[in-house]
Tab-separated table of C-alpha atoms in Angstrom:
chain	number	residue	atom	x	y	z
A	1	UNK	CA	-0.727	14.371	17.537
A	2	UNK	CA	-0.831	18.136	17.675
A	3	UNK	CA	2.208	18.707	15.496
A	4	UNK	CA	3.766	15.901	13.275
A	5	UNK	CA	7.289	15.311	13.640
A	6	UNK	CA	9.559	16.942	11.442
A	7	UNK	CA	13.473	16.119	10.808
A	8	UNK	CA	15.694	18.474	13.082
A	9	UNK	CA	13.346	19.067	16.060
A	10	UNK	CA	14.061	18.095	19.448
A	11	UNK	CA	13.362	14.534	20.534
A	12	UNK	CA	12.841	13.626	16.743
A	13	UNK	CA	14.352	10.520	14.983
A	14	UNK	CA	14.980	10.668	11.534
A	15	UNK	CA	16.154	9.254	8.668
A	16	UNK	CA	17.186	10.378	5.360
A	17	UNK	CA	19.281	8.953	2.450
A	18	UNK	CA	19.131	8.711	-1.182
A	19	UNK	CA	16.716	5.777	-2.581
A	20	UNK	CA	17.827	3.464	-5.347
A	21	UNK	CA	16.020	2.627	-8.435
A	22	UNK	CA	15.157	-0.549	-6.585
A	23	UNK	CA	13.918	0.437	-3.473
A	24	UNK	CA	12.172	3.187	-5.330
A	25	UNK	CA	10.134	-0.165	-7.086
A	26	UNK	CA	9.969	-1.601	-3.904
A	27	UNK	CA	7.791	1.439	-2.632
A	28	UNK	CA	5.931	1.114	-5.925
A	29	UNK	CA	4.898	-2.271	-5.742
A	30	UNK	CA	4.569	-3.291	-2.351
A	31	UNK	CA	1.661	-1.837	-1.576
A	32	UNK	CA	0.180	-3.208	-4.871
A	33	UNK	CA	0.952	-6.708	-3.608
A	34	UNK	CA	-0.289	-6.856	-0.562
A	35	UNK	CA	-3.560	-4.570	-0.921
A	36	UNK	CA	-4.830	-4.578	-4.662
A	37	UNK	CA	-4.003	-7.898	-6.219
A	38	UNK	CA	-5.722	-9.964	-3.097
A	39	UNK	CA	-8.673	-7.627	-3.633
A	40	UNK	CA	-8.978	-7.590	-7.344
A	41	UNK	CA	-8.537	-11.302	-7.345
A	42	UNK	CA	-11.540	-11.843	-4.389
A	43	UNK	CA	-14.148	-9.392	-6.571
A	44	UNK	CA	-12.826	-11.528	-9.748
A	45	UNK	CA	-14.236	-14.938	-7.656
A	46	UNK	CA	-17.336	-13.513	-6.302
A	47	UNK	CA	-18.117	-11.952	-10.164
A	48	UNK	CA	-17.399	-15.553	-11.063
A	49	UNK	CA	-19.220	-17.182	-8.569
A	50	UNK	CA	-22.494	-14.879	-8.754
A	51	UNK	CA	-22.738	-14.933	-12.788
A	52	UNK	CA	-22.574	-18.669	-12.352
A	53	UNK	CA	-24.964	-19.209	-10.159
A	54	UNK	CA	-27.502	-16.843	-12.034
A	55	UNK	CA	-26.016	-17.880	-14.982
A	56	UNK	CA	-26.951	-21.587	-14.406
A	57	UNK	CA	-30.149	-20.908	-13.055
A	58	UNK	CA	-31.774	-18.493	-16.171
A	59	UNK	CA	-30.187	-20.473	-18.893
A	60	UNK	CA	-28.454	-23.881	-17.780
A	61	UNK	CA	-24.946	-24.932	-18.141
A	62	UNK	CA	-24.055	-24.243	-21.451
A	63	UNK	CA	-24.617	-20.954	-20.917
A	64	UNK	CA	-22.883	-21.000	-17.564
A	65	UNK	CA	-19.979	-22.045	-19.205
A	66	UNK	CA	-19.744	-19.561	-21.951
A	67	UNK	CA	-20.291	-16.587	-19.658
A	68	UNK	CA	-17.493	-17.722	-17.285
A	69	UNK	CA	-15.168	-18.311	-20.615
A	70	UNK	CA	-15.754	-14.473	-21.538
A	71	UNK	CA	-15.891	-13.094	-18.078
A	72	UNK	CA	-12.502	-14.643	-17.670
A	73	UNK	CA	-11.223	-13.149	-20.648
A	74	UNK	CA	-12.553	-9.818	-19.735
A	75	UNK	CA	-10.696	-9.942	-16.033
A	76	UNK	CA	-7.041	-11.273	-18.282
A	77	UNK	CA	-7.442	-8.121	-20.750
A	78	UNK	CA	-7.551	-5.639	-18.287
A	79	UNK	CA	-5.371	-7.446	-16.066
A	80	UNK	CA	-2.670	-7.322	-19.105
A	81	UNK	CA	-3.629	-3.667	-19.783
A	82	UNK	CA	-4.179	-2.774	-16.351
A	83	UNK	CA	-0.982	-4.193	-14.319
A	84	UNK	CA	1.940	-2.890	-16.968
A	85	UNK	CA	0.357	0.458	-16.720
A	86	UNK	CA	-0.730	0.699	-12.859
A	87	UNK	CA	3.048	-0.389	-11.624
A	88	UNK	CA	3.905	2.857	-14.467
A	89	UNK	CA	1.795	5.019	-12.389
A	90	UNK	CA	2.962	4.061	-9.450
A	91	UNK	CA	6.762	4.467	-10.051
A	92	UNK	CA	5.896	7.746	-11.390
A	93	UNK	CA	4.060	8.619	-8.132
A	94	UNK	CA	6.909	7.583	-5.672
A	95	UNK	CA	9.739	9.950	-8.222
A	96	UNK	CA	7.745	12.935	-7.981
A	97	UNK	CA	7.202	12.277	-4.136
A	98	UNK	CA	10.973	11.934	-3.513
A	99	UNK	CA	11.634	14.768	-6.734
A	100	UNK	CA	14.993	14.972	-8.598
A	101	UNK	CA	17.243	13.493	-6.172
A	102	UNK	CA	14.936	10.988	-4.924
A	103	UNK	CA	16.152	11.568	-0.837
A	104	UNK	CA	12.959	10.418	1.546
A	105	UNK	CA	12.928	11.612	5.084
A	106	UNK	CA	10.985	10.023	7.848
A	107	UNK	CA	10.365	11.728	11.226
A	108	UNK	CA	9.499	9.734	13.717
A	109	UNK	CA	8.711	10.712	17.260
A	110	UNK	CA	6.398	9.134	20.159
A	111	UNK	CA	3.312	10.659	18.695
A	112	UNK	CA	3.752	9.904	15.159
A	113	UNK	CA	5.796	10.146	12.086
A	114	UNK	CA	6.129	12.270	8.984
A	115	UNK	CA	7.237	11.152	5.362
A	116	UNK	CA	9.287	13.843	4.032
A	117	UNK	CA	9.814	14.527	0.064
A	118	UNK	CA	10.089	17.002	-2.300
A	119	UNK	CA	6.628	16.635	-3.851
A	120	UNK	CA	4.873	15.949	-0.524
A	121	UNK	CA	4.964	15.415	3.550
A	122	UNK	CA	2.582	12.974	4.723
A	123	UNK	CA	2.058	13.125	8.799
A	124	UNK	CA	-0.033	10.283	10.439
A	125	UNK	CA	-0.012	9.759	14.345
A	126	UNK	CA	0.782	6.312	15.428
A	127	UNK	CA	-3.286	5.713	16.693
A	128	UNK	CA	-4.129	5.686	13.180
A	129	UNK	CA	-2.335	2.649	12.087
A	130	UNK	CA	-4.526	-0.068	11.544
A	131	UNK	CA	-1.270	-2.743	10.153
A	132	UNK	CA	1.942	-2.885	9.045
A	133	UNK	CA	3.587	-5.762	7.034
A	134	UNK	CA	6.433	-6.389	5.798
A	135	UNK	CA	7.026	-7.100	2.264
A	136	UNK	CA	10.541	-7.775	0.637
A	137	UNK	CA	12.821	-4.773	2.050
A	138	UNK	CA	9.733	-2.429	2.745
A	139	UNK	CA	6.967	-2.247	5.316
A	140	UNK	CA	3.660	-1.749	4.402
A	141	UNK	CA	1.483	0.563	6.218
A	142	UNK	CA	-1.840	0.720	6.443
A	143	UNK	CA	-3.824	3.648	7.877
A	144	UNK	CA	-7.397	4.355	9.475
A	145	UNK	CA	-8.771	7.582	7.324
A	146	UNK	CA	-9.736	10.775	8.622
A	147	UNK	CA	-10.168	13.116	5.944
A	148	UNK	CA	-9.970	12.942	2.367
A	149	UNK	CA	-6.472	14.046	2.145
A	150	UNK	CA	-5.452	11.096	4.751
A	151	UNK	CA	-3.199	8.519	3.177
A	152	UNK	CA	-4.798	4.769	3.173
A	153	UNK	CA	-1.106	2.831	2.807
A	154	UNK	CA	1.953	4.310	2.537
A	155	UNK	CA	5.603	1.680	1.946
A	156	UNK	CA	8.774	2.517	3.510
A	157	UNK	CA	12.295	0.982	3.439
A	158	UNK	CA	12.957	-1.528	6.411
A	159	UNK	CA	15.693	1.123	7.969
A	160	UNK	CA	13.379	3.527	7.675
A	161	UNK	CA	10.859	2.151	10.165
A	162	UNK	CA	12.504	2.022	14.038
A	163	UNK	CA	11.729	-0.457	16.202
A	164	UNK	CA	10.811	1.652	18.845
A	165	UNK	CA	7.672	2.301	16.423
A	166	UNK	CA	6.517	-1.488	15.880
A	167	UNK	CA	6.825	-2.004	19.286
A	168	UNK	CA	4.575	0.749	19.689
A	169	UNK	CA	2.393	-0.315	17.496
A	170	UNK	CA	2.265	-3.919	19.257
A	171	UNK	CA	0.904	-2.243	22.029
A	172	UNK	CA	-1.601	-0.729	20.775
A	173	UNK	CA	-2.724	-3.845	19.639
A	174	UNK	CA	-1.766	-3.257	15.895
A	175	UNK	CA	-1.138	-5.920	13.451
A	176	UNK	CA	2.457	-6.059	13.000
A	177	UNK	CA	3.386	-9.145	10.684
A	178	UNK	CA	6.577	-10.359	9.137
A	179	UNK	CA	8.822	-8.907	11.569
């Protein structure tokens, strides 16, 4: 992609409308869902599983036991601490995105697409995504990085997606699940 898309230029589909407080959660927490929680709860069973094990083998079960007591504690305080203020951040993330009036714009064209706010434009072309999936009334996308500034997942109303582009995806050979 040479140029990414952007709303008003020929053979570009867009759309642009004013996001609700919901949908601006949506975008918040989708990505959350289907990306950090399955990870964070995968490195909490291998910690488990690996302290266990040496655990067991240094100082017998007793031991075993109490270090997977405290180790479990540690993973629900910063899960309490940790979740409340992560879904914060995020929220606050999307609003300065979308700015004041919270309008998103999405370009879309057969090379790639564009997300349009007021606090940022993020381009990817369609080669670089790895998955999509849907999640409540958003898709999750998921991108291959090239540089640091690349975005790894991005979420994005259901309307805001066009078919034209999962289908394009699909051949490709990208994941495309929940549609």
């Amino acid at each position: 992609m040479s140029t990414p898309p952007l709303p008003g230029q020929p053979g570009v589909h867009s759309v642009q409308r004013q996001l609700t407080e919901a949908e601006i959660a949506a975008l918040a927490t989708a990505p959350r869902r289907k990306i950090l929680f399955p990870l964070l709860g995968w490195s909490y069973l291998a910690v488990l599983v690996v302290v266990g094990v040496v655990t067991f083998l240094l100082a017998g079960w007793q031991a075993t036991i109490l270090f997977l007591v405290l180790i479990t504690f540690a993973f629900g305080v910063a899960a309490a601490i940790g979740v409340p203020l992560g879904s914060r951040l995020a929220k606050n993330t999307v609003r300065s995105r979308l700015g004041p009036d919270n309008v998103l714009t999405v370009a879309w064209d057969q090379g790639g697409f564009s997300w349009v706010g007021w606090g940022a434009t993020i381009s990817a072309p369609h080669r670089d995504v790895k998955w999509a999936k849907r999640a409540g009334q958003t898709w999750v996308i998921r991108f291959r990085i090239r540089n640091a500034t690349d975005p790894y997942v991005i979420a994005l109303p259901l309307d805001f997606v066009p078919d034209a582009a999962l289908q394009q995806w699909r051949a490709q050979g990208v994941q495309v699940s929940g549609a």
